[in-house]
Tab-separated table of C-alpha atoms in Angstrom:
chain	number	residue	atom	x	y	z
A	1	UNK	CA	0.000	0.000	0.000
A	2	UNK	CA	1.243	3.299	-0.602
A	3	UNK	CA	2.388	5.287	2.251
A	4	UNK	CA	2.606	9.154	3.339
A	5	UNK	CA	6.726	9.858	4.417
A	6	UNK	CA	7.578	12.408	6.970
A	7	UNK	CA	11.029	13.698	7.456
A	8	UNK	CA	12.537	14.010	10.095
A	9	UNK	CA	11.388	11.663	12.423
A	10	UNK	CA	12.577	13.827	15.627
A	11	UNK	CA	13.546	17.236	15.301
A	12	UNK	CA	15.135	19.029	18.356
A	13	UNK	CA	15.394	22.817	18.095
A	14	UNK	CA	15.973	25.931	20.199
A	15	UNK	CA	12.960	28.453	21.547
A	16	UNK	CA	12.669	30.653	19.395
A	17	UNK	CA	13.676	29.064	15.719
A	18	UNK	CA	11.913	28.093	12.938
A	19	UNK	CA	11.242	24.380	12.021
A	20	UNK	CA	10.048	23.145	8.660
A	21	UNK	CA	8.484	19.669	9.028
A	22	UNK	CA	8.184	17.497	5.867
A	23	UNK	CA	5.984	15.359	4.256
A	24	UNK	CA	5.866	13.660	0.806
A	25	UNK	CA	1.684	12.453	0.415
A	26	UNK	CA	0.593	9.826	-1.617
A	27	UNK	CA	1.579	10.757	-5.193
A	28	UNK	CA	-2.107	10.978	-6.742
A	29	UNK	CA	-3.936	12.207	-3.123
A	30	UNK	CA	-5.009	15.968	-3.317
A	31	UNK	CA	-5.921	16.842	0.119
A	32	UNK	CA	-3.617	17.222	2.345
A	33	UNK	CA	-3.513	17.913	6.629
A	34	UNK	CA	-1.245	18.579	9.468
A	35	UNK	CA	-2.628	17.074	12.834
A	36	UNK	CA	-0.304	16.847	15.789
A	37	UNK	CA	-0.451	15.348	19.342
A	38	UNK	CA	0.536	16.553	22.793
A	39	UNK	CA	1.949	13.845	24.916
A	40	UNK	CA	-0.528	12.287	26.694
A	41	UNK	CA	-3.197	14.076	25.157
A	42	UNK	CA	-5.858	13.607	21.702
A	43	UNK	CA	-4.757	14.003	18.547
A	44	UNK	CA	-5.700	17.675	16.816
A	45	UNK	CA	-6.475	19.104	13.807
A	46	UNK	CA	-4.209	21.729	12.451
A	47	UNK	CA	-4.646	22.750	8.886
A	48	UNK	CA	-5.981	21.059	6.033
A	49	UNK	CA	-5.181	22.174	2.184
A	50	UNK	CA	-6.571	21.821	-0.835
A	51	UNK	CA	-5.803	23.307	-4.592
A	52	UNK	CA	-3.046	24.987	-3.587
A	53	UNK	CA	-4.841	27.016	-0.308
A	54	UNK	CA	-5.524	26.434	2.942
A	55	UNK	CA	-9.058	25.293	3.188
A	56	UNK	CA	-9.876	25.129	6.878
A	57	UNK	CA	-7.636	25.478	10.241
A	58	UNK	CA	-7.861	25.592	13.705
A	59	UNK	CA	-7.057	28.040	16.030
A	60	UNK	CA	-3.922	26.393	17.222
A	61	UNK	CA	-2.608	27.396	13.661
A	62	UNK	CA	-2.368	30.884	14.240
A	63	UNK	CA	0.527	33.347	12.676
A	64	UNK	CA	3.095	31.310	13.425
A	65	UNK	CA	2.277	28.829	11.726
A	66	UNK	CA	2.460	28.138	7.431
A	67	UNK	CA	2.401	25.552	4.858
A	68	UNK	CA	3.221	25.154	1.493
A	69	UNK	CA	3.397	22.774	-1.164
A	70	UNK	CA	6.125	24.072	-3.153
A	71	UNK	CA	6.715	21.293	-6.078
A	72	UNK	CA	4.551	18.430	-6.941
A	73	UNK	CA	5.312	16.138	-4.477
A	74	UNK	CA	6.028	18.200	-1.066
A	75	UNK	CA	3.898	19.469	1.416
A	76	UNK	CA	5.891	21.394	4.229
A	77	UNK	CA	4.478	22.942	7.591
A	78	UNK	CA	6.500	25.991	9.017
A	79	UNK	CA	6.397	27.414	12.508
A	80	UNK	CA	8.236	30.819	12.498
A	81	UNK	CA	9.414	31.117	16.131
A	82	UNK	CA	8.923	27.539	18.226
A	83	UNK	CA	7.464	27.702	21.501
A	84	UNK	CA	7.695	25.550	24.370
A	85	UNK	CA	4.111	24.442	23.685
A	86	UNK	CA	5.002	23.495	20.044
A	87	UNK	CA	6.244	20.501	20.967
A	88	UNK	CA	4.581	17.722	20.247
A	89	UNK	CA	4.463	14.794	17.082
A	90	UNK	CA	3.389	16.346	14.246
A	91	UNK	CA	1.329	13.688	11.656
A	92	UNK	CA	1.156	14.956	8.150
A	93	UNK	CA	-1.953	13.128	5.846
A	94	UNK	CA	-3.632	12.492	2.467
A	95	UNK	CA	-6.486	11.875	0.791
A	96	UNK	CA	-7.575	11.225	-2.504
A	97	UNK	CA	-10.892	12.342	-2.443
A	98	UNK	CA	-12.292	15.385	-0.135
A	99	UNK	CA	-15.032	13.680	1.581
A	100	UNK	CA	-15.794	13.786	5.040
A	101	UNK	CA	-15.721	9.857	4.388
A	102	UNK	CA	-12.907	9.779	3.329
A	103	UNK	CA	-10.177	7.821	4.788
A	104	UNK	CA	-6.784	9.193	5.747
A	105	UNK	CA	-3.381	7.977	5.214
A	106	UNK	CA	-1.211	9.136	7.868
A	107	UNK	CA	2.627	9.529	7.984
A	108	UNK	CA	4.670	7.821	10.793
A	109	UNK	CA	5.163	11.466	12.525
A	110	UNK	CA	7.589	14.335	13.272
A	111	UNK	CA	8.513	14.296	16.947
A	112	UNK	CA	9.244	17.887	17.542
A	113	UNK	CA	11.127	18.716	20.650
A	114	UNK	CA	11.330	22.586	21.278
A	115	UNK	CA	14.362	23.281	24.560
B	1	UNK	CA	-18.781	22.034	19.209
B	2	UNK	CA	-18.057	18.146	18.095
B	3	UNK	CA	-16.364	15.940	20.959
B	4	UNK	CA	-15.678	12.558	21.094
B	5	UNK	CA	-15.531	10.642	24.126
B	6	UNK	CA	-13.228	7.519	25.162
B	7	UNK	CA	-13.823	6.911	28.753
B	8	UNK	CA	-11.412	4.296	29.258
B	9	UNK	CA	-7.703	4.770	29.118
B	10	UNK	CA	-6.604	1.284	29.380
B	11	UNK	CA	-8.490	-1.864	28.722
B	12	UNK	CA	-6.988	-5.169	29.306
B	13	UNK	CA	-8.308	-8.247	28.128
B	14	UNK	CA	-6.997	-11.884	28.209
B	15	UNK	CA	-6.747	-13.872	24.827
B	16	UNK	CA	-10.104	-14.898	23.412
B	17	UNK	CA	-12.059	-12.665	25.536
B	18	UNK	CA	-14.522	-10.085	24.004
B	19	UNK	CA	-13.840	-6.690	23.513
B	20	UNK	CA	-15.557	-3.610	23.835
B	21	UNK	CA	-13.620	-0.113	22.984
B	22	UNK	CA	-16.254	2.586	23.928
B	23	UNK	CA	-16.448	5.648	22.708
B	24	UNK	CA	-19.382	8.670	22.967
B	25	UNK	CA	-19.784	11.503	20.802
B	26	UNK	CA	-21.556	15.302	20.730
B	27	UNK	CA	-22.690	17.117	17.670
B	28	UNK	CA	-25.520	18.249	16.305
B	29	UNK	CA	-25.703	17.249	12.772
B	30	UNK	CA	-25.288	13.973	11.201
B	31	UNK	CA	-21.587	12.695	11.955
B	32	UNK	CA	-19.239	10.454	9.782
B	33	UNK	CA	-17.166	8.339	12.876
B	34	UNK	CA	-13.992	5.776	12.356
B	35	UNK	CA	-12.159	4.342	14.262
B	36	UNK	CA	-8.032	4.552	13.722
B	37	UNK	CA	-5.414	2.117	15.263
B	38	UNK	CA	-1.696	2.588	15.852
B	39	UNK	CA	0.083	-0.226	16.653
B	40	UNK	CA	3.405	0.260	18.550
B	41	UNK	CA	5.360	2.458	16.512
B	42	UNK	CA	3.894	2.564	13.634
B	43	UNK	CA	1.588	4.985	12.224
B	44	UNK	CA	-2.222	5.787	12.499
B	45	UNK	CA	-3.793	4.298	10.456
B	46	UNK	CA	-8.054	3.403	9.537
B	47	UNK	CA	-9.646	0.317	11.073
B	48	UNK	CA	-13.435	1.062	10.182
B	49	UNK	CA	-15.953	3.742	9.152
B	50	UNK	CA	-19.173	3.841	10.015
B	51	UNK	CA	-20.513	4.439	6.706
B	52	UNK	CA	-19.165	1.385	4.517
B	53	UNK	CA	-20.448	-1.245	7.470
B	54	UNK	CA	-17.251	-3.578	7.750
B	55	UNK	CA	-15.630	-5.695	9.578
B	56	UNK	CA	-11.676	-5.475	9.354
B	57	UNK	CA	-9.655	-8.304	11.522
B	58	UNK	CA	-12.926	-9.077	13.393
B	59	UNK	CA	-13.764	-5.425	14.898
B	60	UNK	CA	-16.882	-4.049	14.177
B	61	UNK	CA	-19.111	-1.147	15.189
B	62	UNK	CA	-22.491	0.579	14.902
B	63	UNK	CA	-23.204	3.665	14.877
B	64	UNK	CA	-26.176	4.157	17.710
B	65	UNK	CA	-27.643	8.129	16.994
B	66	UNK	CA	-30.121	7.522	19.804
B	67	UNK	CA	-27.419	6.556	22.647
B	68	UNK	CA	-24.214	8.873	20.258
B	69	UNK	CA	-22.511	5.585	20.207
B	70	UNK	CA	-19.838	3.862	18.009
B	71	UNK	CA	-18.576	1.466	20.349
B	72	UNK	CA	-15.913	-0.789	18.978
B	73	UNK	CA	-16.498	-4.795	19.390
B	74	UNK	CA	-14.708	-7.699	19.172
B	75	UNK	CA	-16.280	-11.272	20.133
B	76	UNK	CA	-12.629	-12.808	20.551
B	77	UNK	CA	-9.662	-10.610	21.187
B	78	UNK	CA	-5.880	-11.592	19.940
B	79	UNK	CA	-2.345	-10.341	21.236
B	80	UNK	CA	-2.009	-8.747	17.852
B	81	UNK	CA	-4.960	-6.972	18.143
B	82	UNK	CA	-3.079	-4.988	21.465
B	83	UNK	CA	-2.876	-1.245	20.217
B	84	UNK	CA	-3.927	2.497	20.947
B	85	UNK	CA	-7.303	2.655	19.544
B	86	UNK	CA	-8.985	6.245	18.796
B	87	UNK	CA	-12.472	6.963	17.902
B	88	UNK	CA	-12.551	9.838	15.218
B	89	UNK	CA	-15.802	11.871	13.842
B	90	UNK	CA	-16.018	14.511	10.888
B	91	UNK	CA	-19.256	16.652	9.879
B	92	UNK	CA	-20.550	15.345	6.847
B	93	UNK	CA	-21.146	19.016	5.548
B	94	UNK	CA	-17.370	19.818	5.140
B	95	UNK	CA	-15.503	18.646	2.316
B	96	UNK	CA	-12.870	18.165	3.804
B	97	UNK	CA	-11.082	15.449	6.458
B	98	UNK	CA	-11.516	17.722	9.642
B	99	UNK	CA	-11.117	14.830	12.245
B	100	UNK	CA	-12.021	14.969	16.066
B	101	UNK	CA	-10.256	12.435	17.910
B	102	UNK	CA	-10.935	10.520	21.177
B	103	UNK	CA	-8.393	10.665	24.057
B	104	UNK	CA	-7.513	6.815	22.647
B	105	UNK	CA	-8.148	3.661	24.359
B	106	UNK	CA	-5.022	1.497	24.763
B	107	UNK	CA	-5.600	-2.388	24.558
B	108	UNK	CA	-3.913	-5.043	26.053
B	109	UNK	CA	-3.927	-8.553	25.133
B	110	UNK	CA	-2.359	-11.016	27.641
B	111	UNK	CA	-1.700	-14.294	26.698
């Protein structure tokens, strides 16, 4: 089965820097979403993209926060300036089709540790 | 606001014994709900959605409106089957994938 690919697995950055998480979707899926996860708590929506623009997002994904698909096979989530509070693992995923049916792929996750 | 509930944290069953992963939801209009798995590390990924009625590696579940219900069942539970298990609902009026999750259930299979 075709997967969704996230890179890095763990990033560990200062306060203060930006971080670009990446994800490579499934090659003919176009919708794509950034969830992420607290430890110990439920996984959240982020930001979900469609036709090259952000179609819906949360309020965690405020300012700080960007993504881009910048060639055909990249989709990329920026935070600016990490907080403390930004850490968390980050799941990038795909869909073909744009239902609310629809089922997700998911990538294996971006550990993001902000010190 | 949608919310899905997963009141238990940790279930552990022994081999062969039923299995019941419950999970409650709020909202107002007419809700699409799935359940995901992740096994240990590897990804999240879908076990079952409401609206195509399956059964994947014995787990099934039914939507109850009356009760907002999509418990997830199991009539004979394997060590494989031990996993974090979230419950997961979107509106049916977006177009897009806009998932609520559960807190996750983690299951335990003993031998």
């Amino acid at each position: 089965e075709p997967e969704v690919t996230q890179t890095p697995s763990h990033q560990v950055t200062q306060m203060g820097q930006e971080v670009i998480l990446r994800c490579v979707p499934i090659s003919n899926h176009l919708y794509f979403y950034w969830y992420r996860q607290i430890l110990g708590q439920k996984v959240e929506f982020l930001v979900s993209f469609y036709n090259n623009e952000i179609s819906e997002k949360s309020e965690i994904f405020d300012d700080q926060f960007s993504v881009e698909r910048p060639d055909g096979s990249n989709f990329t989530l920026k935070i600016r300036s990490t907080k403390l509070e930004d850490s968390a693992m980050y799941f990038c995923a795909s869909s073909g089709q744009g239902g609310s049916g629809e089922k997700l792929f998911f990538g294996s996750g971006t550990q993001l540790s902000v010190l | 606001a949608q919310r899905v509930t997963q009141p238990e944290k940790l279930l552990s069953v022994f081999k062969g014994a039923p299995v019941e992963l419950k999970c409650n939801y709020s909202y107002s209009g007419s809700p699409e709900l799935f359940w995901y798995v992740q096994y240990s590390r590897q990804r999240l990924q879908l076990l079952l959605r409401h609206i195509s009625r399956e059964s994947i590696k014995g787990f099934t579940a039914d939507l109850n409106k009356g009760e907002t219900s999509f418990h997830l069942k199991k009539p004979f539970a394997q060590e494989e089957d031990s996993a974090m298990y979230y419950c997961a609902l979107s509106r049916w009026d977006t177009g897009f994938q806009k998932l609520v999750f559960g807190t996750g259930t983690r299951l335990l299979v003993s031998p």
